[in-house]
Short mmCIF file of C-alpha atoms in Angstrom, two decimals:
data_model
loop_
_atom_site.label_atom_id
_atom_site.label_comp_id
_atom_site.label_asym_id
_atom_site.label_seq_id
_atom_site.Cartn_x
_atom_site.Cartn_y
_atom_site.Cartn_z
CA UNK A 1 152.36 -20.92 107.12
CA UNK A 2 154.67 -22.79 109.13
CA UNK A 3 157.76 -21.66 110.89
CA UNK A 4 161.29 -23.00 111.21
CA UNK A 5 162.23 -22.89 114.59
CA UNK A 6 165.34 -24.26 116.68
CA UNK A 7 164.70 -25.10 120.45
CA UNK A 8 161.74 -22.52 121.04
CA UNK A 9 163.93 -19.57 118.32
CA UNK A 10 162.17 -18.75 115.57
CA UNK A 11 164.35 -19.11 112.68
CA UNK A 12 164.53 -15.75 110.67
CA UNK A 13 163.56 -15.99 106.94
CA UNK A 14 164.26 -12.37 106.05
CA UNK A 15 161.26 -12.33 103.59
CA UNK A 16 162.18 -16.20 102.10
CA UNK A 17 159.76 -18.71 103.43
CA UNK A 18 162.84 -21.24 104.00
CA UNK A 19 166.10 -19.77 106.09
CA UNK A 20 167.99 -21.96 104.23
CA UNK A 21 167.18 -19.65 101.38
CA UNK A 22 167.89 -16.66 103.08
CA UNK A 23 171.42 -17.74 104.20
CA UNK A 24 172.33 -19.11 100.40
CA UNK A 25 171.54 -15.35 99.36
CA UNK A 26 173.66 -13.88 102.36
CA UNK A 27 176.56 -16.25 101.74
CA UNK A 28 176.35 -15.08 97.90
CA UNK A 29 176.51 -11.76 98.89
CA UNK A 30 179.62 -12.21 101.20
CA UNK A 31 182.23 -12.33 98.81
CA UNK A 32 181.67 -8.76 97.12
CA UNK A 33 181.71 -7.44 100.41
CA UNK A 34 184.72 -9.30 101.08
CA UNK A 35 186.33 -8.60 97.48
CA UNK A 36 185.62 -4.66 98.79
CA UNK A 37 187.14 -4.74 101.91
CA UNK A 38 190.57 -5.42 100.47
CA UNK A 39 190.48 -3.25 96.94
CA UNK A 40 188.91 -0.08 98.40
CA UNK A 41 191.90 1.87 100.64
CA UNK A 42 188.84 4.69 101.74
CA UNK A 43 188.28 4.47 104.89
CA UNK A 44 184.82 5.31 104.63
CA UNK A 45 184.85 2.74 102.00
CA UNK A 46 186.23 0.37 104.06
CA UNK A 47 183.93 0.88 107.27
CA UNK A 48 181.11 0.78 104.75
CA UNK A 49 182.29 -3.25 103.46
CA UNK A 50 182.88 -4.03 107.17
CA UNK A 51 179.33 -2.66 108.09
CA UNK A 52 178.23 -5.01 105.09
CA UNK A 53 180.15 -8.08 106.39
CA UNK A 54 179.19 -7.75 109.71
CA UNK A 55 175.02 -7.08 109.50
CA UNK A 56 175.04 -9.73 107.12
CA UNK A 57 177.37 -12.27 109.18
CA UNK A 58 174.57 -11.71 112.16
CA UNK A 59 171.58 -12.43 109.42
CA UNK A 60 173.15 -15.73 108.78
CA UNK A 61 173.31 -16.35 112.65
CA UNK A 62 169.73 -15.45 112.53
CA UNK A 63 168.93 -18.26 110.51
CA UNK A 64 169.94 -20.93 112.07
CA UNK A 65 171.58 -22.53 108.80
CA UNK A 66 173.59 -25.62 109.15
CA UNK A 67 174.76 -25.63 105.14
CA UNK A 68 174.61 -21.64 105.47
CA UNK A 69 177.64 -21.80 108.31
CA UNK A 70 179.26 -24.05 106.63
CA UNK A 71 179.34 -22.75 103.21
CA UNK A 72 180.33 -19.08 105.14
CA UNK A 73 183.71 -20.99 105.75
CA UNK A 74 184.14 -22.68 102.67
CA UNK A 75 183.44 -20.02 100.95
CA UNK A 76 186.08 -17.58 102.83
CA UNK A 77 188.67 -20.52 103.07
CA UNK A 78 188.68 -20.42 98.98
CA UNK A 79 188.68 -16.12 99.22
CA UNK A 80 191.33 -16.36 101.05
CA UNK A 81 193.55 -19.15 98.40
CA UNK A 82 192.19 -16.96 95.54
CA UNK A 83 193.32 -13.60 96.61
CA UNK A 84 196.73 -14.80 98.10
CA UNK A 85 198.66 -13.44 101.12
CA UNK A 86 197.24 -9.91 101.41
CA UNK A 87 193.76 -11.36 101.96
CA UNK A 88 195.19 -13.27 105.00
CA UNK A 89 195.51 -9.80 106.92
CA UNK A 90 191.77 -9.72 106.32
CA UNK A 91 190.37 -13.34 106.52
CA UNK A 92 191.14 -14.33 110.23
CA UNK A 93 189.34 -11.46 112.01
CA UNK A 94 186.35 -12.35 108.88
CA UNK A 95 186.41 -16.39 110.61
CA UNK A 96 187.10 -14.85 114.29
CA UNK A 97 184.30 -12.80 113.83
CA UNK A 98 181.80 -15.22 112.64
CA UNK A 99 182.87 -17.86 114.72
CA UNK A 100 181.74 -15.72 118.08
CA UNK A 101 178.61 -14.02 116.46
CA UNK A 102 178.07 -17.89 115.97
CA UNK A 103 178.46 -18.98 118.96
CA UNK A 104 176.46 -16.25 120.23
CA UNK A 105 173.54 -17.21 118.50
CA UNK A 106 174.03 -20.73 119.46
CA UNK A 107 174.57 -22.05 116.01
CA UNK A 108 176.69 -24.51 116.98
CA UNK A 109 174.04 -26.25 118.74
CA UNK A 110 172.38 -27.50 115.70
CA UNK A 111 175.01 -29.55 114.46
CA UNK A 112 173.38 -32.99 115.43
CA UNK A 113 172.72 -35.97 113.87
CA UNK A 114 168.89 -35.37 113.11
CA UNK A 115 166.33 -36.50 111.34
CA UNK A 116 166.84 -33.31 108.90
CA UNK A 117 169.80 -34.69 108.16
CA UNK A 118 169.57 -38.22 107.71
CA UNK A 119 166.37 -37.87 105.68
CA UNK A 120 168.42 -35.94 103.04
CA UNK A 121 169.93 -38.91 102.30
CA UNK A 122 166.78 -41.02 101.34
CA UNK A 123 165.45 -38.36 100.03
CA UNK A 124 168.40 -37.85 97.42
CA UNK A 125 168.24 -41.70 97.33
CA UNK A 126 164.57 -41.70 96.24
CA UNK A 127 165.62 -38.94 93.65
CA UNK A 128 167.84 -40.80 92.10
CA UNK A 129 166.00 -43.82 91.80
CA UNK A 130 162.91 -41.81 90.07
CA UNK A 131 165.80 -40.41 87.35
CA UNK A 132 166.86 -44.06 86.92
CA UNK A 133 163.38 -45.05 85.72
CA UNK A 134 162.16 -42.09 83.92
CA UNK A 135 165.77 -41.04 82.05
CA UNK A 136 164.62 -39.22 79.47
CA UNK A 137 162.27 -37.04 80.04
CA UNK A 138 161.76 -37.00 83.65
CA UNK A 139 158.59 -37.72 85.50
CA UNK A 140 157.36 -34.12 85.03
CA UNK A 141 157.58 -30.26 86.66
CA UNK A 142 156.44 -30.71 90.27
CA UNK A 143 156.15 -34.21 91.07
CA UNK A 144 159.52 -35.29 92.35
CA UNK A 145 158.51 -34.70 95.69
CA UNK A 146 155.18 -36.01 95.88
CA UNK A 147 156.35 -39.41 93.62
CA UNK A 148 158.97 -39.83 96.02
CA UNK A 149 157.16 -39.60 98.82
CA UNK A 150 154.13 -41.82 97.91
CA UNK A 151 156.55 -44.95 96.14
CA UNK A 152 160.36 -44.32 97.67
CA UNK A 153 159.98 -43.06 101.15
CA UNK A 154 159.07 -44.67 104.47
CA UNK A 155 156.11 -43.06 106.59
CA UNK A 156 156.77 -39.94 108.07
CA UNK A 157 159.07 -38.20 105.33
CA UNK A 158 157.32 -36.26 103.39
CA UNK A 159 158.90 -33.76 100.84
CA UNK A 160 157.81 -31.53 97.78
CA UNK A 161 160.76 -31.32 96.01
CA UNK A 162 164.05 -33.14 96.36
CA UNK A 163 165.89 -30.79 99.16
CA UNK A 164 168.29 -30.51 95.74
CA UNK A 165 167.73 -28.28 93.42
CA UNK A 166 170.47 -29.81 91.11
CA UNK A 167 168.58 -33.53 91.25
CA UNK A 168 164.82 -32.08 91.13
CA UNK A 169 166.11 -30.71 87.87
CA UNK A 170 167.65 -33.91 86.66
CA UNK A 171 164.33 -35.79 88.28
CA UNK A 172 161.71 -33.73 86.67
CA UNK A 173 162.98 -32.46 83.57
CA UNK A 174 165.27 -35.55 82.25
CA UNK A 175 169.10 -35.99 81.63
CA UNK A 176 168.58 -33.50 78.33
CA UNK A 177 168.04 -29.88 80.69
CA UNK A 178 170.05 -31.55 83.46
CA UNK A 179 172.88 -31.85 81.21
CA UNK A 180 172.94 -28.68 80.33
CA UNK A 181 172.68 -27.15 83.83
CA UNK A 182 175.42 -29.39 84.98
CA UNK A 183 177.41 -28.96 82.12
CA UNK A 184 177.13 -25.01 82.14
CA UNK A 185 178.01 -24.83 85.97
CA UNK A 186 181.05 -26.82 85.42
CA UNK A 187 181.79 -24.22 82.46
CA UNK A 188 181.34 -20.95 84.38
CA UNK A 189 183.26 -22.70 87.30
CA UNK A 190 186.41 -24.01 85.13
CA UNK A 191 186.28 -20.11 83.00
CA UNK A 192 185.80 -18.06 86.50
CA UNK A 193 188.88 -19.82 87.66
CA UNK A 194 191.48 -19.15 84.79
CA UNK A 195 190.50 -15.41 84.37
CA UNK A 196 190.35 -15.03 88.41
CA UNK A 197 187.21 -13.38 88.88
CA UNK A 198 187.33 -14.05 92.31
CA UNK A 199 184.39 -12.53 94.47
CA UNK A 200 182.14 -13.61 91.37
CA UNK A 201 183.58 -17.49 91.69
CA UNK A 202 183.58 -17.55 95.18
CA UNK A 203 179.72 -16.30 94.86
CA UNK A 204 179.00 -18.68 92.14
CA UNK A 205 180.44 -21.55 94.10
CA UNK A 206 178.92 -21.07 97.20
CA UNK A 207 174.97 -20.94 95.64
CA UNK A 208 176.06 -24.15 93.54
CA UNK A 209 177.07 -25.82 96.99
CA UNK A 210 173.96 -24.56 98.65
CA UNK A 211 171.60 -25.73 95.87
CA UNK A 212 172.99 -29.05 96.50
CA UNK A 213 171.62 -28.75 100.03
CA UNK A 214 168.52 -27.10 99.98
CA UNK A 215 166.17 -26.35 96.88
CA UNK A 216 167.48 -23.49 97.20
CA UNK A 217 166.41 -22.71 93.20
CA UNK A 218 162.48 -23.80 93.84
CA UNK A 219 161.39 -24.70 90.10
CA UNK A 220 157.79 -24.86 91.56
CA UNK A 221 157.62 -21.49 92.96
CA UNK A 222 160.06 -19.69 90.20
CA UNK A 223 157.71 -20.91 87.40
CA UNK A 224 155.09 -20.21 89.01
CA UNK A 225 153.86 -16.84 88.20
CA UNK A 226 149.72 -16.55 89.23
CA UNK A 227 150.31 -17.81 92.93
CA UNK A 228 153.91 -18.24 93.82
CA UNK A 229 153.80 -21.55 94.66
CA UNK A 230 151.43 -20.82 97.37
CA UNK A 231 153.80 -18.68 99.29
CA UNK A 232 154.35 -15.13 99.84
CA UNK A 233 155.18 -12.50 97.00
CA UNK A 234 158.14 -11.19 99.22
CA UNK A 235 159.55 -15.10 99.18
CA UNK A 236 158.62 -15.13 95.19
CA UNK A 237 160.64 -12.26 94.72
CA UNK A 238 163.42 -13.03 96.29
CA UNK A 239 163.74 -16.56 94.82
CA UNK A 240 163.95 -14.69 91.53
CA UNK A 241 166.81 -12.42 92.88
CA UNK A 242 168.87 -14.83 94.16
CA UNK A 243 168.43 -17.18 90.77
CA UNK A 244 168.58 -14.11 88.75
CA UNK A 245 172.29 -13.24 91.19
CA UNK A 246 173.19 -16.94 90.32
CA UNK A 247 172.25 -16.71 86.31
CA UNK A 248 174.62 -13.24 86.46
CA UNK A 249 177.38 -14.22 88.31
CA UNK A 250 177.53 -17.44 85.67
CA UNK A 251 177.60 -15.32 82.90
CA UNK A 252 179.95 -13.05 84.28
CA UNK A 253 182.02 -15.65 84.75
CA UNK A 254 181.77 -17.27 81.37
CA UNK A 255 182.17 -13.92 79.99
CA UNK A 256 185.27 -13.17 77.80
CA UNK A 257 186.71 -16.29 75.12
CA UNK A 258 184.56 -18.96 74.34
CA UNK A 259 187.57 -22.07 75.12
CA UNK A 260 186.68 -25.74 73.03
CA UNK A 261 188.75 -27.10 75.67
CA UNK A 262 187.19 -26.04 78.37
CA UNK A 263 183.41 -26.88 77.14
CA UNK A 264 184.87 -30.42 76.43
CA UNK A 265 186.03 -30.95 80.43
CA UNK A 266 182.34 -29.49 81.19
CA UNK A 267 180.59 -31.72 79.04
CA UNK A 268 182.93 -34.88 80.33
CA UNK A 269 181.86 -33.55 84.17
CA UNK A 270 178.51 -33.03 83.83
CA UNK A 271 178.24 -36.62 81.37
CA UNK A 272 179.77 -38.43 84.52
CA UNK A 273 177.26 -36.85 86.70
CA UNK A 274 174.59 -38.29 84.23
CA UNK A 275 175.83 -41.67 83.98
CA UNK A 276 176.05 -41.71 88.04
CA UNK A 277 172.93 -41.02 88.63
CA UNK A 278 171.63 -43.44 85.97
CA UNK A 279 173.33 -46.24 87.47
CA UNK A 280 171.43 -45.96 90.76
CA UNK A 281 168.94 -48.71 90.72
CA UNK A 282 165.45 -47.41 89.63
CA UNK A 283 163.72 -49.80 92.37
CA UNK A 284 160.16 -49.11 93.44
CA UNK A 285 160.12 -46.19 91.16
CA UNK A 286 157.57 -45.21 89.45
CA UNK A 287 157.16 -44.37 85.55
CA UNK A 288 155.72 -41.44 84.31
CA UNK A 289 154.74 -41.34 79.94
CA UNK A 290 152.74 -38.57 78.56
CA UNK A 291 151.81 -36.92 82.10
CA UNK A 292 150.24 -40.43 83.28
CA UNK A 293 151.67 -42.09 86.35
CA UNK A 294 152.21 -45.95 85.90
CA UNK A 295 153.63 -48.34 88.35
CA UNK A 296 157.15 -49.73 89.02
CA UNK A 297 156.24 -52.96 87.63
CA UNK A 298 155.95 -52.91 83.96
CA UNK A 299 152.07 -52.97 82.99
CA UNK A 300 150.15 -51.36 80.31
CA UNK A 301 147.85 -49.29 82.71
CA UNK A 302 144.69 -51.46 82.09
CA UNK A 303 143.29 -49.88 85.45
CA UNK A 304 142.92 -46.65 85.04
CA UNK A 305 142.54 -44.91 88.44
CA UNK A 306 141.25 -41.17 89.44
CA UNK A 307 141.89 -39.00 92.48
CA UNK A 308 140.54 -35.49 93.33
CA UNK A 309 142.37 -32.06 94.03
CA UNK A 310 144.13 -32.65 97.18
CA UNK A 311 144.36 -36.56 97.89
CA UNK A 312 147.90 -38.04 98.89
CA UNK A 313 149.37 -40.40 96.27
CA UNK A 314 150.55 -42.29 99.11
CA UNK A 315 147.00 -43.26 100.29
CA UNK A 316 146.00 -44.26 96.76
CA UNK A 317 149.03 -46.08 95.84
CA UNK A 318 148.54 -47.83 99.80
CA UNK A 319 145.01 -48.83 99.00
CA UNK A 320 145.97 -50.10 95.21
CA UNK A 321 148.79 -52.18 96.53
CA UNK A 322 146.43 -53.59 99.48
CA UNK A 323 143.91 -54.73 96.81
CA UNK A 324 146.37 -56.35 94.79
CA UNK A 325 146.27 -53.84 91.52
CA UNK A 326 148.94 -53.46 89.97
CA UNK A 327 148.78 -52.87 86.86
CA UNK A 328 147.51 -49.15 86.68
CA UNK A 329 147.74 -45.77 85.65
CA UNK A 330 146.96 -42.11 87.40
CA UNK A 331 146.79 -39.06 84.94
CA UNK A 332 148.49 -36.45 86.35
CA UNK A 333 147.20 -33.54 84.60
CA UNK A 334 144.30 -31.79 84.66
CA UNK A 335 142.77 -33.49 81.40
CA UNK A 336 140.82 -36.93 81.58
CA UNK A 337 142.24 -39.90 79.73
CA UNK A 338 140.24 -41.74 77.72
CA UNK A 339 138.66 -44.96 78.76
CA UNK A 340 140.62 -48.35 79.10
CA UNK A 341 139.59 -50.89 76.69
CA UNK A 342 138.62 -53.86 78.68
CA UNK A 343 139.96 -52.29 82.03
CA UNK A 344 138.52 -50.98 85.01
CA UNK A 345 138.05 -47.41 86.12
CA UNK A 346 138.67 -46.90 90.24
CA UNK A 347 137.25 -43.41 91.26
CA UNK A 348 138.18 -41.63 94.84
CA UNK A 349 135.88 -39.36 96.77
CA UNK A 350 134.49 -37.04 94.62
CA UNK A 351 136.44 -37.80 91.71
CA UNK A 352 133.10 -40.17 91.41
CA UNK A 353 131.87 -37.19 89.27
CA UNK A 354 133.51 -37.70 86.31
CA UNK A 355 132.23 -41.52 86.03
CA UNK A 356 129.71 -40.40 83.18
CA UNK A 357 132.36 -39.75 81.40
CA UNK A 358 132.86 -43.68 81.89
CA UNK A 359 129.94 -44.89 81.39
CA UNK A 360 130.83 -48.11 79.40
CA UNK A 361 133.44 -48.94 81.93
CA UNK A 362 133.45 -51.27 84.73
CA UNK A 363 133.57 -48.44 87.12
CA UNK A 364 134.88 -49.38 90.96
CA UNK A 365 134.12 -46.51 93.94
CA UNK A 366 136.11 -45.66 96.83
CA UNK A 367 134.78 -43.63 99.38
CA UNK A 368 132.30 -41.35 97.00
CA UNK A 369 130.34 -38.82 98.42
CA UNK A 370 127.35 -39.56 100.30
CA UNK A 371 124.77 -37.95 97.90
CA UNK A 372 126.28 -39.49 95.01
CA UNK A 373 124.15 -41.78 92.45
CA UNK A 374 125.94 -45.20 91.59
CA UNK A 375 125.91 -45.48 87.85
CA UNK A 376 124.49 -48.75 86.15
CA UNK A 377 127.89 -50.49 85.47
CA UNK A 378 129.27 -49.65 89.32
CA UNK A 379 131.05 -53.24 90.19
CA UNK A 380 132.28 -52.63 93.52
CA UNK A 381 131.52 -49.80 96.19
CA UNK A 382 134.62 -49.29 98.74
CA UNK A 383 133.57 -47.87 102.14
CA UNK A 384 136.15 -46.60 105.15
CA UNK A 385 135.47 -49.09 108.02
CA UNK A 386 134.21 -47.26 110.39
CA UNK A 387 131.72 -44.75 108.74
CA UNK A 388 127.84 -45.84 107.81
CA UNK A 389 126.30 -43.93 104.63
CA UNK A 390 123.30 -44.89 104.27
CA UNK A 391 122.31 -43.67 100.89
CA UNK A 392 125.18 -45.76 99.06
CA UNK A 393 124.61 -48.77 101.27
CA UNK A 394 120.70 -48.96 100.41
CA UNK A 395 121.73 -48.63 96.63
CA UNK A 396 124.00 -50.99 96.64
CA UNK A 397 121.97 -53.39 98.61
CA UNK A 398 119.00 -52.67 96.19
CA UNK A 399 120.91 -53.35 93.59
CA UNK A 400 123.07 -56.03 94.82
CA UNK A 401 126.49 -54.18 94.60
CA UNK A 402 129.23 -55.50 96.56
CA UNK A 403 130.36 -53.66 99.56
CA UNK A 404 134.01 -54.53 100.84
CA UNK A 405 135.18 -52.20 103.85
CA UNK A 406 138.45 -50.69 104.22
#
């Protein structure tokens, strides 16, 4: 598993496999510790919240966060405006504090210009674009990322989700759901405010700010309930206490009069955010109908195009473009379409298995495996440049099968 580090430090996690994670549940937690420090008059109360403040202040240094530091001030500049002047006597040691654990840790140092950062920005780019050309129903759970990264992206970014958990929603589920989510954020926010449940709104605030940063809520690995999304039960937990911390502290502050009025300013704010994205242009975006993958240019799918388990998109939709197909279409689910009428069927590696189930097509091979029979109606056989196998080359020489390298 790999590990975020910053100039030789490994990044601390705290049981999340993402420190940006970590520090959107520490900077969640803040507030209520923040809230106690100035209702409880105990001392032992008190020194308890301070203890709080300050073990979790150095956790946060410990991850290295760039959004994490900055939603830490954010989040205690809008304490402090909530809770008025007697939060003041409490709020500049809070920022002193942090500011020299922060500096201690060498925080500070990561706030450069990187490629982190400035790949966000295609990345949300790319998002956008994929929600401009599948609208409605989005282009599925779990293939933002990888649909992104093999049609939007230049070479060398590579993502799984959308580094936004806000715009993976929106991108994978459709403007219906994200609707909803956008329109019941703006709800709890506009409610929180007017009945000044402060620690709660600072709380909810600070994970909405952070999910716009990081994917902070992981749809892949929350859903995902037989192996985590591939990571570790501790960071599968803890996504589901953070959401689960996020879900209550929404409630909590919906909680108490339903308001028309204020559902109507939701629903205008999160339509706005709907229309925004949708007038991003779709581009090179691809369109996804039924779970099948077809591509930017408007085609029927007449080539219909396998890969096995673990292939990059990228390298298939590469190879398709350099052979001039485009007009295609890549199940992506588990099930196997049903032959083209008239088309042809292009198989990868060892998804040259399924080609009996083909047999009436004009079937085209890339790369099969070197053991593998070529079927009677095999057209073309594609083989990597620089590799001999023998087998397929004899039977396609014997039966006059034309080879074209790659």
């Amino acid at each position: 598993m790999m590990e975020f580090t910053f100039d030789g430090i490994v990044r601390q996690g705290f049981g999340f496999y993402n420190p940006n994670h970590a520090a959107a549940l520490i900077c969640a937690l803040l507030p209520f510790c923040w809230a106690g420090l100035l209702r409880w008059k105990h001392p032992a109360a008190r020194a308890g919240f301070a203890a709080a403040t300050l073990t979790l202040t150095i956790a946060l240094a410990l991850t290295f966060s760039r959004s994490g530091l900055l939603i830490f001030f954010v989040e205690l500049l809008l304490f402090g405006l909530l809770t008025g002047r007697r939060s003041w006597k409490v709020v500049p040691w809070i920022a002193t504090g942090g500011v020299l654990l922060f500096l201690a840790a060498g925080v500070w140092g990561r706030f450069v210009l990187d490629r982190a950062v400035t790949n966000r920005f295609d990345i949300w780019l790319a998002g956008a674009s994929l929600f401009a050309a599948n609208p409605w129903l989005g282009v599925g759970h779990g293939n933002s990322g990888t649909l992104a990264t093999a049609f939007l992206l230049r070479d060398g970014i590579v993502c799984r989700t959308l580094v936004n958990s806000h715009l993976t929603l929106f991108a994978e589920y459709g403007i219906f759901p994200g609707l909803l989510w956008a329109g019941g954020i703006v709800y709890a926010l506009i409610a929180g405010w007017r009945r000044q449940r402060r620690a709660a709104w600072v709380s909810f605030a600070g994970m909405c700010t952070a999910a716009g940063f990081a994917t902070v809520f992981d749809w892949g690995v929350l859903f995902d309930f037989r192996e985590w999304g591939g990571l570790p039960l501790t960071n599968f937990l803890l996504s589901w206490l953070l959401f689960l911390l996020f879900l209550g502290n929404g409630v909590w502050l919906c909680a108490g009069g339903f308001r028309w009025r204020n559902l109507a300013v939701a629903a205008g704010i999160a339509g706005v955010c709907g229309l925004g994205l949708l007038c991003f242009p779709a581009g090179g975006a691809p369109r996804v109908r039924g779970g099948v993958l077809f591509p930017p240019s408007a085609g029927e799918g007449r080539t219909l195009v396998l890969l096995p388990a673990g292939m990059a998109l990228k390298d298939a939709a590469a190879f398709l473009a350099r052979q001039g197909c485009e007009d295609w279409r890549i199940p992506l689910l588990s099930r196997l379409p049903e032959q083209p009428a008239g088309g042809e069927v292009i198989l990868f590696g060892s998804a040259a298995e399924y080609a009996a189930q083909y047999a009436n097509g004009r079937l085209l091979f890339v790369s099969p495996p070197g053991y593998f029979t070529l079927p009677e109606r095999t057209e073309k056989l594609f083989l990597p440049r620089f590799r001999r196998e023998f087998s397929l080359e004899a039977q396609a020489e014997e039966r006059k099968i034309p080879i074209v390298r790659y």
